[in-house]
């Protein structure tokens, strides 16, 4: 259990770790009058709204889309005539739709805040300022400073809303249309939420979950040979759950919203050229449908949380480990798996990293189980912050200039010593990493004078910078300052570093803000796992705290590093983790702060030992550290992880070796100010921050208001589309393990991004929603070809054909939901340009039938006068199907995880559940005879006579069956 985020007593029984699994979903439990304190005049109100903000088809679908050139399309290939993608490959459709979800909360004094979630790759300030411009024209009561914008960090959708040119390498270049579309949709979500405020009660708790979690930093060795990096299972495993219930009717509270914080990269996919919200889409679907509330997700220790821990574990449908196929642990801590030794197709591999849509949905199911369990516990009165209707609401926003020791944001941070030793590091050329050149006869003499100078300075006690870098302003960072935010809802404190926070930062922040005295956690200490060092009484308390987060008895891990360990290197490692960092940001220490003392007792460690109680105020019942919110300052690693070696995440840490402590210490002080403590003191370089604020305001005005005018002018020039909108190809009847498709003529990808859903017919003949754009129904468009196609499109002569896809299947785990047999139809809503305006259209397809799969086989059938016997081979379902969607490819059908066999989580096998025989006598009489296993066969004992006809009926555990067949007994 994570000692830093205490679990309520009842939740201790629901600890969701890979070894025990997740609780299955249950019907939600609204709070009763016994669990909700309805304080007269409390006045807490809230409203929630969801707005679709899926990018236009055509924009590059995220970080993994390949580079491309316009000439590829002009030469005769598919081409987007509206040039949504510039340097990257054009997307062709949508796997799951993206949303802006806003929760506006108002305290009894009228103070309002907005908790906003988007599926953006990053949260960056310029976009939020444009949202503020739009909101200033409305009546939401929400301004730019009152918004906590948490980005899901989805890697498989477009992000073209920043001017930071370095991000063009990861995504694509800035696009004013994209920027304005996002700003308008976000503002619409906030305004809609603010327009429907209701009396609410809020409660909060945490629940532990490790199934859908892993530490991507993995094991490493520091340059001095000491252990570095982290174990795969080391993480902030606590999910924070805030439950909001509407109290418009006090006798019958209704679920309104669920705000969740948990760290996990949405990086389960590859370059599939389809916009996707990754695991967020199925997670929202599961939680929304099963609770009746709207889920808003935020990231926590996302900087180190990516993929899974032990990928060799096989899980059952409830998340319990049914097999561990680990043969050995590799050098990076990942297991070498013997998956052939596991029962075939009987579970879910705990492997979520680049494993495709189907596997991602399975992981989301386990995560949803934990969220729902926490939500139910709050409703049942088992919470860290009980349900109340009078929570205070407050916020703080601080734009903090960089420290005097490192006043500008940087990237490609290179360690100095390896360069002085002859392995030159070149920042920027390896963007974002530090590019190292191997030592050569030419390089050594070139660096020799610098090495001599460094030795001379050190001999005289003068600091030598431990790193060098290049500025990141305008490359990765939009600002020359750090955006720090704190939001308070009663005893819940939300604190954002506007960074891709690693686990040590989040755990330190929360331990310094909570109510528990003397529990400050300073970071992971490998020596707590090493014989001869773990017994050191000076670190006994620190090792005990660490064991509450990562217990080596529960999670086996190799200890990296060079053997035998060097005592001096181990002592330096422990000092880097545990020493008090107080004083490094004193102006007198500006040069010393970017070097490192040779005296381990004198060096500054990971974090300042200043808790909120040291500032004269009480801590919070539930502090929550948030990553990827507000703005982006890059990855933010701890001092130890910054100093010990060069690596990707350190290269993207912005303000020098003490960046993490600089942000956390100021967040603690901001949180204390919200308790009545002293306000945050101005920094020495505050004037630089003020100048930078004027620059950003001016940029926002030019880009925001000027871009809006330009976008409006562009849209006015768009030609009408070839119409009318109408069905072209109707869906056919299908059975499970196939897909129905519907094709229609719609608008161009400049005006249309149709929403396709599927409805199922009820017994009374009416239709009910069944599947939506959360990954259940996919869409794609046919682009024009070559120059001739472009000319047709921009003149309005191209027929824009759109296709929707709906898979029918048996699911694994089953509780994800297999497709029930019945009659279905597509419903499509979109826009087509006509008479110079974008006009809505709505289409219904013909209905189509979905039947169960009929591939179960009765073989080796033997009939005699005493009955019939037969065998049933293992029930293996189809792995894939033929599709016009380029993603579908059954080339990996025999792999343990087939990444591209299907969009949805198809089961791979069934289990025979029922078997019987129907005998039709010669005179027409029928008799049902049960079947029983006998000596490896199935047998039905029944007297047969010449002319009797038999049908064998087989059903598996999901209702699939055998195809009709008749055998006739001759004599």
GROMACS .gro file of C-alpha atoms in nm, residues 348-556:
model
  209
  348UNK     CA    1  -0.487  -1.129  -2.088
  349UNK     CA    2  -0.117  -1.060  -2.096
  350UNK     CA    3  -0.020  -0.772  -1.870
  351UNK     CA    4   0.144  -0.595  -2.162
  352UNK     CA    5   0.008  -0.255  -2.267
  353UNK     CA    6   0.297  -0.086  -2.450
  354UNK     CA    7   0.235  -0.050  -2.827
  355UNK     CA    8   0.000  -0.349  -2.832
  356UNK     CA    9  -0.292  -0.213  -3.037
  357UNK     CA   10  -0.649  -0.101  -2.980
  358UNK     CA   11  -0.791  -0.433  -2.855
  359UNK     CA   12  -0.528  -0.487  -2.588
  360UNK     CA   13  -0.552  -0.121  -2.484
  361UNK     CA   14  -0.925  -0.162  -2.425
  362UNK     CA   15  -0.857  -0.463  -2.202
  363UNK     CA   16  -0.621  -0.257  -1.991
  364UNK     CA   17  -0.878   0.022  -1.970
  365UNK     CA   18  -1.132  -0.230  -1.838
  366UNK     CA   19  -0.911  -0.317  -1.542
  367UNK     CA   20  -0.844   0.051  -1.473
  368UNK     CA   21  -1.216   0.129  -1.490
  369UNK     CA   22  -1.282  -0.141  -1.230
  370UNK     CA   23  -1.060   0.043  -0.985
  371UNK     CA   24  -1.215   0.383  -1.056
  372UNK     CA   25  -1.564   0.244  -1.005
  373UNK     CA   26  -1.462   0.070  -0.683
  374UNK     CA   27  -1.333   0.400  -0.544
  375UNK     CA   28  -1.646   0.584  -0.657
  376UNK     CA   29  -1.869   0.327  -0.489
  377UNK     CA   30  -1.669   0.340  -0.167
  378UNK     CA   31  -1.720   0.716  -0.142
  379UNK     CA   32  -2.094   0.672  -0.193
  380UNK     CA   33  -2.100   0.412   0.082
  381UNK     CA   34  -1.937   0.650   0.331
  382UNK     CA   35  -1.587   0.500   0.311
  383UNK     CA   36  -1.376   0.797   0.205
  384UNK     CA   37  -1.074   1.002   0.304
  385UNK     CA   38  -1.280   1.318   0.243
  386UNK     CA   39  -1.645   1.237   0.326
  387UNK     CA   40  -1.929   1.353   0.103
  388UNK     CA   41  -2.020   1.710   0.199
  389UNK     CA   42  -2.198   2.000   0.037
  390UNK     CA   43  -2.004   2.287   0.193
  391UNK     CA   44  -1.646   2.248   0.069
  392UNK     CA   45  -1.451   2.570   0.024
  393UNK     CA   46  -1.328   2.646  -0.329
  394UNK     CA   47  -1.012   2.843  -0.407
  395UNK     CA   48  -0.724   2.864  -0.655
  396UNK     CA   49  -0.380   3.015  -0.705
  397UNK     CA   50  -0.182   3.075  -1.023
  398UNK     CA   51   0.185   3.174  -1.010
  399UNK     CA   52   0.409   3.242  -1.305
  400UNK     CA   53   0.754   3.185  -1.157
  401UNK     CA   54   1.070   3.289  -1.340
  402UNK     CA   55   1.354   3.041  -1.356
  403UNK     CA   56   1.607   3.025  -1.073
  404UNK     CA   57   1.908   3.254  -1.084
  405UNK     CA   58   2.128   2.947  -1.129
  406UNK     CA   59   1.943   2.846  -1.448
  407UNK     CA   60   1.718   3.136  -1.553
  408UNK     CA   61   1.611   3.000  -1.892
  409UNK     CA   62   1.443   2.674  -2.001
  410UNK     CA   63   1.683   2.432  -2.167
  411UNK     CA   64   1.691   2.109  -2.364
  412UNK     CA   65   1.955   1.851  -2.458
  413UNK     CA   66   2.124   1.881  -2.119
  414UNK     CA   67   2.473   1.723  -2.145
  415UNK     CA   68   2.691   1.617  -1.855
  416UNK     CA   69   3.019   1.807  -1.849
  417UNK     CA   70   3.255   1.538  -1.715
  418UNK     CA   71   3.217   1.287  -2.001
  419UNK     CA   72   3.296   1.567  -2.245
  420UNK     CA   73   3.608   1.665  -2.051
  421UNK     CA   74   3.709   1.299  -2.056
  422UNK     CA   75   3.696   1.293  -2.436
  423UNK     CA   76   3.341   1.181  -2.517
  424UNK     CA   77   3.204   1.511  -2.644
  425UNK     CA   78   2.836   1.580  -2.596
  426UNK     CA   79   2.662   1.796  -2.854
  427UNK     CA   80   2.332   1.947  -2.737
  428UNK     CA   81   2.060   2.007  -2.997
  429UNK     CA   82   2.220   1.785  -3.263
  430UNK     CA   83   2.067   1.481  -3.097
  431UNK     CA   84   1.743   1.667  -3.025
  432UNK     CA   85   1.605   1.631  -2.775
  433UNK     CA   86   1.891   1.419  -2.640
  434UNK     CA   87   2.254   1.500  -2.588
  435UNK     CA   88   2.443   1.353  -2.885
  436UNK     CA   89   2.770   1.190  -2.775
  437UNK     CA   90   3.070   1.148  -3.006
  438UNK     CA   91   3.305   0.861  -2.932
  439UNK     CA   92   3.654   0.953  -2.816
  440UNK     CA   93   3.901   0.980  -3.105
  441UNK     CA   94   4.260   1.088  -3.148
  442UNK     CA   95   4.132   1.421  -3.277
  443UNK     CA   96   3.886   1.489  -2.995
  444UNK     CA   97   4.113   1.422  -2.699
  445UNK     CA   98   4.361   1.706  -2.771
  446UNK     CA   99   4.072   1.943  -2.844
  447UNK     CA  100   3.916   1.902  -2.501
  448UNK     CA  101   4.242   1.879  -2.308
  449UNK     CA  102   4.265   2.256  -2.236
  450UNK     CA  103   3.908   2.260  -2.109
  451UNK     CA  104   3.978   1.963  -1.886
  452UNK     CA  105   4.285   2.137  -1.743
  453UNK     CA  106   4.084   2.452  -1.678
  454UNK     CA  107   3.815   2.254  -1.498
  455UNK     CA  108   4.074   2.079  -1.283
  456UNK     CA  109   4.232   2.415  -1.192
  457UNK     CA  110   3.897   2.569  -1.096
  458UNK     CA  111   3.806   2.271  -0.882
  459UNK     CA  112   4.146   2.271  -0.714
  460UNK     CA  113   4.081   2.629  -0.604
  461UNK     CA  114   3.734   2.539  -0.476
  462UNK     CA  115   3.554   2.710  -0.761
  463UNK     CA  116   3.239   2.554  -0.912
  464UNK     CA  117   3.240   2.397  -1.256
  465UNK     CA  118   2.895   2.361  -1.415
  466UNK     CA  119   2.798   1.995  -1.417
  467UNK     CA  120   2.596   2.038  -1.738
  468UNK     CA  121   2.563   2.249  -2.048
  469UNK     CA  122   2.265   2.280  -2.281
  470UNK     CA  123   2.081   2.492  -2.535
  471UNK     CA  124   1.781   2.717  -2.469
  472UNK     CA  125   1.440   2.556  -2.516
  473UNK     CA  126   1.233   2.874  -2.536
  474UNK     CA  127   1.043   2.867  -2.862
  475UNK     CA  128   1.159   2.510  -2.918
  476UNK     CA  129   0.983   2.314  -2.644
  477UNK     CA  130   0.869   2.590  -2.409
  478UNK     CA  131   0.622   2.865  -2.495
  479UNK     CA  132   0.725   3.073  -2.195
  480UNK     CA  133   1.039   3.181  -2.011
  481UNK     CA  134   0.872   3.095  -1.678
  482UNK     CA  135   0.713   2.808  -1.491
  483UNK     CA  136   0.336   2.796  -1.459
  484UNK     CA  137   0.240   2.667  -1.112
  485UNK     CA  138  -0.121   2.614  -1.005
  486UNK     CA  139  -0.299   2.504  -0.688
  487UNK     CA  140  -0.673   2.440  -0.658
  488UNK     CA  141  -0.861   2.365  -0.339
  489UNK     CA  142  -1.193   2.184  -0.299
  490UNK     CA  143  -1.238   2.147   0.073
  491UNK     CA  144  -0.966   1.915   0.203
  492UNK     CA  145  -0.860   1.813  -0.147
  493UNK     CA  146  -0.560   2.004  -0.281
  494UNK     CA  147  -0.473   1.980  -0.651
  495UNK     CA  148  -0.120   2.097  -0.736
  496UNK     CA  149   0.018   2.124  -1.089
  497UNK     CA  150   0.385   2.162  -1.185
  498UNK     CA  151   0.288   2.201  -1.555
  499UNK     CA  152   0.538   1.928  -1.628
  500UNK     CA  153   0.568   1.564  -1.725
  501UNK     CA  154   0.629   1.470  -1.364
  502UNK     CA  155   0.821   1.163  -1.258
  503UNK     CA  156   0.717   0.954  -0.963
  504UNK     CA  157   0.965   1.099  -0.709
  505UNK     CA  158   0.833   1.451  -0.770
  506UNK     CA  159   0.470   1.350  -0.720
  507UNK     CA  160   0.534   1.145  -0.406
  508UNK     CA  161   0.750   1.416  -0.250
  509UNK     CA  162   0.491   1.685  -0.322
  510UNK     CA  163   0.206   1.485  -0.171
  511UNK     CA  164   0.404   1.386   0.138
  512UNK     CA  165   0.496   1.749   0.206
  513UNK     CA  166   0.135   1.862   0.174
  514UNK     CA  167  -0.050   1.594   0.371
  515UNK     CA  168  -0.137   1.585   0.740
  516UNK     CA  169   0.105   1.312   0.840
  517UNK     CA  170   0.407   1.448   1.028
  518UNK     CA  171   0.761   1.333   0.951
  519UNK     CA  172   0.668   1.129   0.642
  520UNK     CA  173   0.842   1.332   0.373
  521UNK     CA  174   0.952   1.105   0.093
  522UNK     CA  175   1.267   1.219  -0.085
  523UNK     CA  176   1.298   0.969  -0.368
  524UNK     CA  177   1.393   0.615  -0.455
  525UNK     CA  178   1.704   0.481  -0.284
  526UNK     CA  179   1.852   0.167  -0.443
  527UNK     CA  180   2.068   0.112  -0.136
  528UNK     CA  181   1.754   0.012   0.055
  529UNK     CA  182   1.763  -0.306  -0.158
  530UNK     CA  183   2.136  -0.383  -0.124
  531UNK     CA  184   2.276  -0.604   0.149
  532UNK     CA  185   2.532  -0.421   0.355
  533UNK     CA  186   2.367  -0.085   0.291
  534UNK     CA  187   1.998  -0.142   0.361
  535UNK     CA  188   2.077  -0.207   0.728
  536UNK     CA  189   2.227   0.142   0.781
  537UNK     CA  190   2.026   0.289   1.074
  538UNK     CA  191   2.072   0.640   0.937
  539UNK     CA  192   1.836   0.550   0.652
  540UNK     CA  193   1.600   0.314   0.835
  541UNK     CA  194   1.304   0.554   0.828
  542UNK     CA  195   1.359   0.639   0.462
  543UNK     CA  196   1.376   0.272   0.365
  544UNK     CA  197   1.059   0.201   0.563
  545UNK     CA  198   0.876   0.477   0.374
  546UNK     CA  199   1.005   0.341   0.045
  547UNK     CA  200   0.887  -0.011   0.129
  548UNK     CA  201   0.534   0.128   0.154
  549UNK     CA  202   0.561   0.230  -0.210
  550UNK     CA  203   0.780  -0.043  -0.352
  551UNK     CA  204   0.814  -0.364  -0.153
  552UNK     CA  205   1.095  -0.581  -0.295
  553UNK     CA  206   0.940  -0.883  -0.126
  554UNK     CA  207   0.634  -0.835  -0.346
  555UNK     CA  208   0.806  -0.717  -0.665
  556UNK     CA  209   1.131  -0.888  -0.751
   0.00000   0.00000   0.00000
